[in-house]
Amino acid sequence: MPCLFPSGARKPSVAAIDGLALGGGLEVAMVCHARIATSHAQLGLPELQLGLIPGFGGTQRLPRLVGLSKALEMLLMSKPVKGEEAHSLGLVDAIVSPDELVNTARRWALDIVEGRKPWVASLYKTDKIEPLGEAKEILNFARAMARKRAPNLEHPIVCIDVVETGIVSGPRAGLWKEAEAFQGLLGSDTCKSLVHVFFSIRGTSKVPGITDRGLVPRRINKVAILGGGLMGSGIATALILSGYPVILKEVNEKFLQDGIGRVKANLQSRVRKGKMTEEKFEKTLSLLKGVLDYESFRDVDLIIEAVIENVSLKQQIFSDLEKYCPSHCILASNTSTIDLNLIGEKTKSHDRIVGAHFFSPAHIMPLLEIVRTEKTSPQVIVDLLDVGKKIKKTPVVVGNCTGFAVNRMFFPYTQSAVLLVDHGADVYQIDKAITKFGMPMGPFRLCDLVGFGVAMATGTQFVENFPDRTYKSMLILLLQEDKRAGESTRKGFYIYDDKRKAGQDPEINTFVQKSREISGVNVDPKLMKLPEKDIVEMILFPVVNEACRVLGEGIAVKASDLDIASIMGMGFPPYRGGILFWADTFGSKYISSRLEEWSNIYGGFYKPCAYLTERAAKGAPLSSPVEQAKSRL
């Protein structure tokens, strides 16, 4: 059994760890008789992030080195530890400087041979393992938490079972169980999905025609942000956390102080959670400067506009920026739906106008949608990709259109839900089915969270630009007339208590009935008893359909970019691989036929697009590369 070597060898082995020892690297180190590390080393077993469990003895050795509770935390949360903590846990035997690392490890091995240091076989250590009854309580608690946190996932439970086998039946039985379980998980849908996500994230920064031109990112020394609202303050927080000096501009002193206050609150939250010291808080906040005019903009390298979604206001701002900013300065907008060509209509600097669309809360959400127009300079894209990486975002480069990629893909999410309710489905049954599928919240709960004002403004953009495939309902308008605006007013589709906990509202059916009467919609008895599987398909297949349009029009370069955008922008469950990866598990023929069937009953909203019907006719996957016209040259 290879995972017993070299613990059963006649010569001692000592692992010298500097940098990362993750997954198999740590498993090999744990087989050794001792481990020496530097203080900045990171040690962990992140295999569960790929739908797997450790397969080289990690499930058996880690609990014996650090104790059962800590081992389960490191395994189930894929949580690494740094050198000093690893030493205090007993995972490593000594911390030394990088210069002394190899020599110390050599001396340690000689000391083992000569009896000055203990010969420790980690697989057979028992001093950190709790008594059996206590251990079983810990394991059962871990199972309950894993099922609560991820009810659709099997591999965390498999991992706990394997750990338990080693504790109950001995380490050799645990190793056999681990090997068997690892092989079983390797071919699972979850593993395939998460491996796809792993590589797709790393592929988002590779943009054909942009990142393959040898361009070097320019240094961004100072950033200015226009607007200190929730988005502007969140973006400012993300930037100063990564060391960028930021100028925050507002229209008056009150708004400015409110914006600075939001940034302070974001940082103080990190202090309370132990993620930042008071000293670091003061140093980070000192990077932020508030202003009321453009005088400080004369030496900025990047500007991100984050004001309200008003076209004429944004046009005026960009016109002003051109007068005050240096000629190399990147002019970015955080707009979520408005066409960038419209925003930059009154400027001459079209080559440096770009979208930098963050997702709320901007200092936490990992996605950065970089939107390019036909005139945006490749250098500007390369610069923003670099900024995105430095502020720890995953950047996805997309083309310019209403809603760009994420919001455009997901505009049918709420519209299909409202259509189903108008035709007989239950509001809360829909949300329940969608959250059970794995989305963080259903379409109606999401609508409450963003607020009806934002939902209506965004919806209007799509109705105006895509009139052939939008569903028009009176439902949200009727709720607004009742002074409901969503969670902010404690009443929307749900009612909210003092702690913002959502509860079902028995009055909602009154509004639904009125919406049906005004729209002249007849209730479909089939929709009143719709199975959860059909709810998921009728809500998400229209999203797949729009994603196909985005891909077919060249708004996105590759399907995997849309998978990552759906996961990081809208919370699509990563263990399903992303919106198009998941769609391909059904096949293009099935999805196209279902949409066609529904469009015949409920209208053009469900009509499959040309890209989808072409793929269905060929039986081709939706995520296979889009065929490009061959050059005549």
C-alpha positions in Angstrom: 0.0 0.0 0.0 1.9 3.1 -1.2 0.3 5.5 1.3 2.2 3.6 4.1 5.6 4.6 2.6 7.9 6.0 4.0 6.4 5.7 7.5 7.2 2.0 7.4 10.7 2.5 5.9 13.9 1.8 7.8 15.3 5.2 7.1 13.8 8.3 8.7 12.2 11.0 6.4 11.7 14.7 7.3 9.6 17.1 5.2 11.0 20.6 4.7 8.0 22.9 3.9 8.3 26.4 2.5 5.4 28.0 0.7 2.4 25.8 -0.2 1.8 22.3 1.0 -1.7 21.7 -0.1 -3.4 18.5 -1.0 -1.0 15.7 -2.0 1.9 17.9 -0.9 0.7 17.9 2.7 -0.2 14.2 2.5 3.3 13.3 1.5 4.7 15.5 4.3 2.4 13.8 6.9 3.8 10.4 5.9 7.2 11.6 7.0 8.5 11.1 10.5 8.8 14.8 11.1 7.9 18.1 9.4 9.9 21.4 9.5 8.3 24.5 8.1 8.8 28.3 7.7 6.4 30.7 9.3 4.8 31.7 5.9 4.2 28.1 4.8 0.6 27.2 4.2 -0.7 23.6 4.9 -4.1 22.2 4.0 -6.2 19.6 2.3 -8.5 21.4 -0.1 -9.6 18.3 -2.1 -13.3 18.8 -1.1 -13.3 21.9 -3.3 -12.9 19.6 -6.2 -15.6 17.1 -5.1 -13.0 14.7 -3.8 -11.5 13.6 -0.5 -7.7 13.2 0.2 -6.6 10.0 -1.5 -3.1 9.5 -0.1 -3.8 8.9 3.6 -4.8 12.5 4.6 -8.1 11.5 6.1 -6.3 9.2 8.5 -3.1 11.1 9.4 -4.5 14.6 9.8 -6.8 13.7 12.8 -3.9 11.9 14.5 -1.7 14.9 14.2 -4.0 17.8 15.0 -7.0 16.2 16.7 -10.4 15.2 15.3 -12.3 18.6 15.5 -9.5 20.6 13.9 -9.0 18.0 11.2 -12.6 18.0 10.3 -12.6 21.8 10.1 -9.6 21.7 7.8 -11.0 19.0 5.6 -14.7 20.0 5.4 -13.9 23.8 5.0 -10.8 23.2 2.9 -9.2 25.6 5.4 -5.4 25.8 5.3 -3.3 26.9 8.3 -0.1 28.9 8.3 3.2 27.7 9.7 2.9 29.1 13.2 -0.6 27.7 13.7 0.5 24.4 12.2 3.3 24.2 14.8 0.9 25.0 17.7 -1.5 22.3 16.4 1.3 19.7 16.2 1.1 19.4 12.4 4.7 20.6 12.1 7.5 20.0 14.6 9.5 23.2 14.3 9.4 26.6 12.6 12.6 28.0 11.2 13.7 30.6 8.7 13.9 29.7 5.0 17.7 29.9 5.1 17.9 27.3 7.8 15.1 25.0 6.5 16.9 22.3 4.6 19.9 22.0 7.1 17.5 21.8 10.1 15.5 19.0 8.3 18.7 17.1 7.6 19.9 17.5 11.3 16.4 16.4 12.4 16.7 13.2 10.3 20.1 12.4 11.8 18.8 13.1 15.3 16.0 10.5 14.7 18.6 7.9 13.6 20.8 8.6 16.6 17.8 8.5 19.0 17.9 12.2 20.0 14.5 12.8 18.3 11.5 10.4 18.4 10.7 8.1 15.5 7.1 9.0 14.9 4.8 7.1 12.6 1.9 9.6 12.2 -0.5 6.8 11.1 -0.4 5.2 14.5 -0.5 8.2 16.8 -3.4 8.1 19.2 -2.7 10.8 21.8 -4.8 13.5 19.8 -7.8 11.2 19.2 -10.7 11.6 21.6 -12.3 8.5 23.3 -14.6 6.6 21.0 -17.9 7.9 22.5 -16.7 11.5 22.3 -15.3 11.1 18.8 -18.6 9.7 17.5 -20.4 12.8 19.0 -18.0 15.1 17.1 -18.4 13.1 13.9 -22.2 13.1 14.1 -22.2 16.9 14.8 -20.0 17.4 11.7 -22.4 15.3 9.6 -25.4 17.4 10.7 -23.6 20.6 9.9 -22.4 19.3 6.5 -26.0 18.3 5.6 -27.3 21.7 6.7 -24.7 23.7 4.9 -24.7 21.6 1.6 -27.7 19.3 1.5 -27.1 18.4 -2.2 -23.5 17.3 -1.7 -22.4 13.7 -1.0 -18.6 14.0 -0.7 -18.4 15.8 2.7 -20.4 13.0 4.2 -18.2 10.4 2.5 -15.2 12.2 4.0 -16.6 12.1 7.5 -17.4 8.4 7.1 -13.9 7.6 6.0 -12.4 9.5 9.0 -14.8 7.5 11.2 -13.7 4.2 9.8 -10.1 4.9 10.7 -11.0 5.8 14.3 -13.4 2.9 14.8 -11.7 0.1 12.9 -8.1 1.3 12.8 -5.9 3.3 10.4 -5.3 0.4 7.9 -9.1 -0.1 7.5 -9.4 3.7 7.1 -6.8 3.8 4.3 -8.6 1.1 2.4 -11.9 2.9 2.8 -10.3 6.2 1.7 -8.9 4.6 -1.5 -12.2 3.0 -2.3 -14.1 6.3 -1.7 -11.7 8.4 -3.6 -12.1 6.2 -6.7 -15.9 6.4 -6.4 -15.9 10.2 -6.2 -13.5 10.7 -9.0 -16.2 10.0 -11.7 -19.0 11.8 -9.9 -20.9 14.7 -11.5 -20.0 16.9 -8.6 -16.3 16.2 -9.1 -16.5 16.9 -12.9 -18.4 20.1 -12.2 -16.0 21.4 -9.6 -12.9 20.5 -11.6 -14.5 22.4 -14.6 -15.0 25.4 -12.3 -11.4 25.2 -11.0 -9.9 25.4 -14.5 -12.5 27.8 -15.8 -11.6 30.4 -13.1 -8.0 30.3 -14.2 -9.1 30.7 -17.8 -11.1 33.9 -17.4 -8.0 36.1 -17.6 -7.0 34.6 -21.0 -8.8 36.7 -23.6 -8.0 35.9 -27.3 -6.9 39.0 -29.1 -6.2 40.9 -25.9 -3.9 39.0 -23.5 -2.0 37.2 -26.3 -0.5 40.5 -27.7 2.4 40.9 -25.3 0.9 44.0 -23.6 2.2 44.8 -20.2 -0.2 46.2 -17.6 0.5 49.9 -16.8 1.0 50.8 -13.2 -2.1 52.2 -11.5 -1.0 54.6 -8.8 -4.2 56.4 -7.9 -7.9 55.6 -8.4 -10.9 58.0 -8.2 -14.5 56.8 -7.5 -17.5 58.9 -8.3 -20.4 58.2 -5.9 -20.2 57.0 -2.3 -23.3 55.0 -2.2 -23.4 51.2 -1.4 -21.6 50.4 -4.7 -19.1 53.2 -4.7 -18.1 52.7 -1.0 -17.8 49.0 -1.6 -15.5 49.5 -4.5 -13.4 52.0 -2.5 -13.1 49.4 0.3 -11.9 46.7 -2.1 -9.3 49.0 -3.6 -7.8 50.4 -0.3 -7.7 46.9 1.1 -5.3 46.1 -1.7 -3.2 49.2 -1.1 -4.6 51.5 -3.8 -4.9 55.2 -2.8 -8.5 56.3 -3.6 -10.2 59.6 -4.1 -13.9 59.4 -3.3 -16.0 62.2 -4.9 -19.6 63.2 -3.9 -21.9 66.1 -4.7 -22.2 67.5 -1.2 -20.6 67.2 2.2 -23.4 65.0 3.7 -23.2 62.5 0.9 -19.4 62.5 1.2 -19.4 61.8 4.9 -22.0 59.1 4.5 -19.8 57.4 1.8 -16.7 57.6 4.0 -18.7 56.3 6.9 -19.7 53.2 4.8 -16.1 52.5 4.0 -15.2 52.8 7.7 -18.0 50.5 8.6 -16.8 47.9 6.0 -13.3 48.0 7.5 -14.6 47.9 11.1 -16.5 44.8 10.3 -13.2 43.2 9.4 -11.7 44.3 12.7 -14.6 42.8 14.7 -14.2 39.5 12.9 -10.5 39.4 13.7 -9.4 39.8 10.0 -7.8 43.2 10.6 -5.9 44.9 13.4 -6.7 48.4 14.6 -3.3 49.5 13.3 -4.0 48.0 9.9 -7.5 49.7 10.0 -6.0 53.2 10.5 -3.3 52.6 7.8 -5.9 51.3 5.3 -8.4 54.1 5.9 -5.6 56.7 5.4 -5.5 55.7 1.7 -9.0 57.2 1.3 -9.5 60.9 0.6 -12.9 62.5 0.1 -13.5 65.5 -2.3 -16.3 67.5 -3.7 -14.7 68.6 -7.0 -12.5 67.4 -9.8 -9.3 69.3 -8.9 -7.7 66.2 -7.4 -8.4 64.2 -10.6 -5.5 65.6 -12.6 -3.1 62.8 -11.7 -5.4 59.8 -11.4 -4.9 56.7 -13.5 -8.3 55.1 -13.2 -11.7 56.4 -12.6 -14.7 54.3 -11.7 -18.1 56.0 -12.0 -20.6 54.5 -9.5 -23.6 56.9 -9.5 -27.3 56.1 -10.0 -28.4 54.5 -13.2 -29.3 57.7 -15.1 -28.1 58.0 -18.6 -28.0 61.8 -18.9 -26.2 62.1 -15.5 -23.5 59.6 -16.6 -23.1 61.3 -19.9 -22.5 64.6 -18.2 -20.0 63.0 -15.8 -17.9 61.4 -18.6 -17.9 64.7 -20.5 -16.6 66.5 -17.4 -14.0 63.8 -16.7 -12.5 64.3 -20.1 -11.7 67.9 -19.2 -10.0 67.2 -15.8 -8.3 63.8 -16.2 -4.9 63.1 -17.8 -5.1 61.6 -21.3 -4.0 58.1 -20.2 -6.6 57.9 -17.5 -9.0 54.9 -17.8 -12.7 56.0 -17.7 -14.7 53.1 -16.2 -18.4 52.8 -15.4 -19.9 50.5 -12.8 -23.3 50.5 -14.7 -25.0 47.2 -14.5 -27.3 47.6 -17.6 -26.7 50.8 -19.6 -25.0 50.5 -23.0 -21.4 52.0 -22.6 -21.7 53.6 -26.1 -24.6 55.6 -24.8 -22.7 56.7 -21.7 -19.7 57.8 -23.7 -21.8 59.4 -26.5 -20.7 63.0 -25.6 -17.0 62.2 -25.2 -14.1 61.8 -27.7 -12.1 59.3 -25.6 -13.9 56.1 -26.7 -10.8 54.0 -26.6 -10.4 54.4 -22.8 -14.1 53.9 -21.9 -14.7 50.6 -20.3 -17.2 48.9 -18.0 -16.0 47.8 -14.5 -19.1 46.2 -13.2 -18.8 45.0 -9.6 -21.4 43.0 -7.7 -22.9 44.0 -4.4 -21.4 44.1 -1.8 -18.5 45.1 -4.0 -15.8 44.4 -1.4 -17.0 40.9 -0.8 -18.5 39.5 -4.1 -15.6 37.9 -6.1 -16.7 38.8 -9.7 -15.6 41.8 -11.8 -17.3 42.1 -15.1 -15.0 44.0 -17.5 -17.1 45.3 -20.4 -15.4 46.3 -23.6 -16.9 48.3 -26.5 -15.7 47.9 -30.1 -13.4 50.9 -29.5 -12.0 50.0 -26.1 -8.2 49.8 -26.2 -6.7 46.3 -25.6 -4.3 48.1 -23.2 -7.2 49.3 -21.1 -8.5 45.7 -20.8 -5.1 44.4 -19.8 -4.8 47.1 -17.2 -8.2 46.3 -15.7 -7.4 42.6 -15.7 -4.4 43.4 -13.6 -6.3 45.6 -11.2 -8.9 42.9 -10.8 -6.3 40.3 -9.9 -4.7 42.7 -7.4 -8.0 43.4 -5.6 -8.6 39.6 -5.5 -11.5 39.5 -8.0 -12.1 37.0 -10.7 -12.4 39.2 -13.9 -14.6 38.1 -16.8 -14.2 40.1 -20.0 -17.5 40.5 -21.9 -18.9 42.6 -24.8 -21.1 45.7 -24.6 -24.9 45.3 -24.6 -27.8 45.9 -22.4 -27.2 44.0 -19.1 -23.8 42.7 -20.4 -23.4 39.0 -19.5 -24.6 38.3 -15.9 -27.7 40.6 -15.7 -28.6 39.8 -19.3 -28.4 36.1 -18.7 -30.5 36.2 -15.6 -33.2 38.8 -16.5 -35.5 35.8 -17.4 -34.9 34.4 -13.9 -37.5 36.7 -12.2 -39.6 37.1 -15.4 -40.2 33.3 -15.8 -41.1 33.1 -12.1 -43.7 35.9 -12.4 -45.1 34.3 -15.6 -45.5 31.0 -13.8 -47.3 32.7 -10.8 -49.6 34.6 -13.2 -50.5 31.3 -14.8 -51.2 29.4 -11.6 -48.0 28.5 -9.7 -47.3 29.4 -6.1 -44.8 32.1 -5.2 -43.3 30.3 -2.2 -43.3 26.9 -3.9 -41.1 28.4 -6.7 -38.6 29.9 -4.3 -38.5 26.6 -2.3 -37.7 24.5 -5.4 -35.0 26.9 -6.6 -33.2 27.1 -3.2 -33.4 23.4 -2.9 -31.7 23.2 -6.3 -28.9 25.2 -4.8 -29.4 28.9 -5.6 -28.8 31.1 -2.6 -32.4 32.5 -2.9 -35.4 32.1 -5.1 -36.4 34.8 -7.7 -39.0 36.4 -5.4 -36.8 36.5 -2.4 -34.1 38.0 -4.6 -36.5 40.6 -5.9 -37.3 41.6 -2.3 -33.6 41.9 -1.5 -32.6 44.2 -4.5 -35.8 46.2 -4.0 -38.8 46.7 -6.4 -37.4 50.1 -7.6 -34.2 48.5 -8.9 -36.1 45.5 -10.2 -38.5 47.7 -12.2 -35.8 50.0 -13.5 -33.7 47.0 -14.7 -36.7 45.2 -16.0 -37.6 48.3 -18.1 -34.2 48.3 -19.8 -34.8 44.7 -20.9 -38.4 45.4 -22.0 -37.2 48.3 -24.1 -34.3 46.4 -25.7 -35.7 42.9 -26.0 -39.5 43.4 -26.4 -39.9 40.1 -28.3 -38.9 38.0 -25.4 -39.9 39.8 -22.2 -42.9 38.9 -20.1 -45.0 41.9 -18.9 -46.9 41.5 -15.7 -48.7 43.9 -13.3 -47.7 41.9 -10.2 -44.7 44.0 -8.9 -46.5 47.3 -9.9 -49.5 46.3 -7.8 -47.2 45.5 -4.8 -45.5 48.9 -5.2 -49.0 50.6 -5.2 -49.5 49.0 -1.8 -46.3 50.8 -0.6 -44.3 47.6 -0.7 -40.7 48.0 -1.9 -39.1 44.7 -0.7 -37.0 44.0 2.3 -36.2 47.7 2.9 -39.9 48.3 3.8 -40.3 45.0 5.5 -42.9 44.0 2.9 -42.6 42.7 -0.6 -43.3 39.1 -1.7 -42.4 38.2 1.9 -42.9 40.0 5.2 -39.9 40.7 7.4 -39.4 40.8 11.2 -37.0 43.0 13.1 -34.1 40.8 12.3 -34.9 40.8 8.6 -36.0 37.2 8.7 -38.4 36.5 5.8 -41.9 35.0 6.3 -44.7 34.1 3.9 -47.4 36.7 3.5 -50.9 35.3 3.2 -52.0 38.5 1.5 -49.8 37.9 -1.5 -52.5 35.8 -3.2 -54.8 38.9 -3.3 -52.2 40.7 -5.5 -51.6 37.6 -7.6 -55.3 37.3 -8.3 -55.6 41.0 -9.2 -52.5 40.7 -11.6 -54.2 37.8 -13.4 -57.4 39.7 -13.8 -55.8 42.8 -15.2 -53.6 40.8 -17.6 -56.5 38.6 -18.6 -54.4 35.4 -17.9 -56.1 32.1 -17.5 -54.9 29.8 -14.7 -53.3 26.6 -16.0 -54.2 23.7 -13.6 -51.0 21.9 -14.4 -48.9 24.8 -13.0 -50.8 24.7 -9.7 -49.3 21.3 -9.0 -46.0 21.7 -10.8 -43.2 19.2 -9.7 -40.0 20.7 -8.3 -38.1 19.4 -11.3 -40.4 21.2 -13.7 -40.2 24.4 -11.7 -36.4 24.4 -11.9 -36.5 23.8 -15.6 -39.1 26.5 -16.3 -37.2 29.0 -14.3 -33.6 28.2 -15.4 -34.0 27.0 -19.0 -34.9 30.6 -20.1 -31.7 31.7 -18.4 -29.8 29.0 -20.4 -31.6 30.3 -23.6 -30.4 33.9 -22.9 -26.9 32.6 -22.1 -26.9 30.9 -25.6 -27.8 34.3 -27.1 -24.9 36.0 -25.2 -22.5 33.3 -26.5 -23.9 33.3 -30.0 -23.6 37.1 -30.3 -20.0 37.0 -29.2 -20.7 39.0 -26.0 -18.8 36.3 -24.2 -15.7 34.7 -25.6 -16.3 31.2 -24.2 -19.0 29.2 -22.4 -16.8 28.7 -19.4 -16.7 32.4 -18.8 -20.5 32.4 -18.5 -20.3 29.5 -16.1 -18.0 31.4 -13.8 -20.1 34.6 -14.2 -23.2 32.7 -13.2 -21.6 31.2 -10.2 -19.8 34.3 -8.9 -22.4 36.9 -10.0 -25.7 35.2 -9.3 -24.8 32.4 -6.9 -25.4 29.5 -9.3 -24.3 26.4 -7.4 -20.6 25.7 -8.3 -21.1 21.9 -7.7 -23.3 22.0 -10.8 -20.5 23.5 -12.9 -22.1 26.8 -14.0 -25.2 27.6 -16.1 -24.1 26.1 -19.5 -22.1 23.2 -18.0 -25.3 22.2 -16.1 -27.4 22.7 -19.2 -25.2 20.2 -21.1 -26.1 17.5 -18.6 -29.6 17.6 -20.2 -28.4 18.1 -23.8 -29.3 20.8 -26.3 -32.1 18.7 -27.8 -34.0 18.3 -24.6 -33.8 21.9 -23.6 -34.8 23.2 -27.0 -37.8 20.9 -27.2 -39.0 21.9 -23.7 -38.7 25.6 -24.5 -40.5 25.1 -27.8 -43.3 23.2 -26.0 -43.7 26.0 -23.4 -43.6 28.7 -26.1 -46.5 27.1 -27.8 -48.5 27.3 -24.6 -47.3 30.5 -22.9 -45.9 32.6 -25.8 -42.6 34.0 -27.2 -40.9 34.4 -23.8 -39.9 30.7 -24.0 -39.0 30.6 -27.7 -35.6 28.9 -28.1 -33.0 31.1 -29.8 -31.2 30.3 -33.1 -28.0 29.3 -31.4 -29.8 26.7 -29.2 -32.0 25.3 -32.0 -28.9 24.9 -34.3 -27.0 23.1 -31.5 -30.1 20.9 -30.9 -30.4 20.0 -34.6 -26.8 18.8 -34.6 -27.0 17.3 -31.1 -24.0 19.4 -30.2 -23.2 20.6 -26.6 -24.1 24.2 -25.8 -20.6 24.8 -24.4 -18.6 23.6 -27.4 -16.6 26.5 -29.0 -18.6 28.8 -31.3 -17.7 28.3 -34.9 -15.8 31.4 -36.2 -15.9 32.5 -39.9 -12.6 31.6 -41.6 -10.5 34.5 -42.7 -10.3 35.1 -46.5 -6.7 36.2 -46.1 
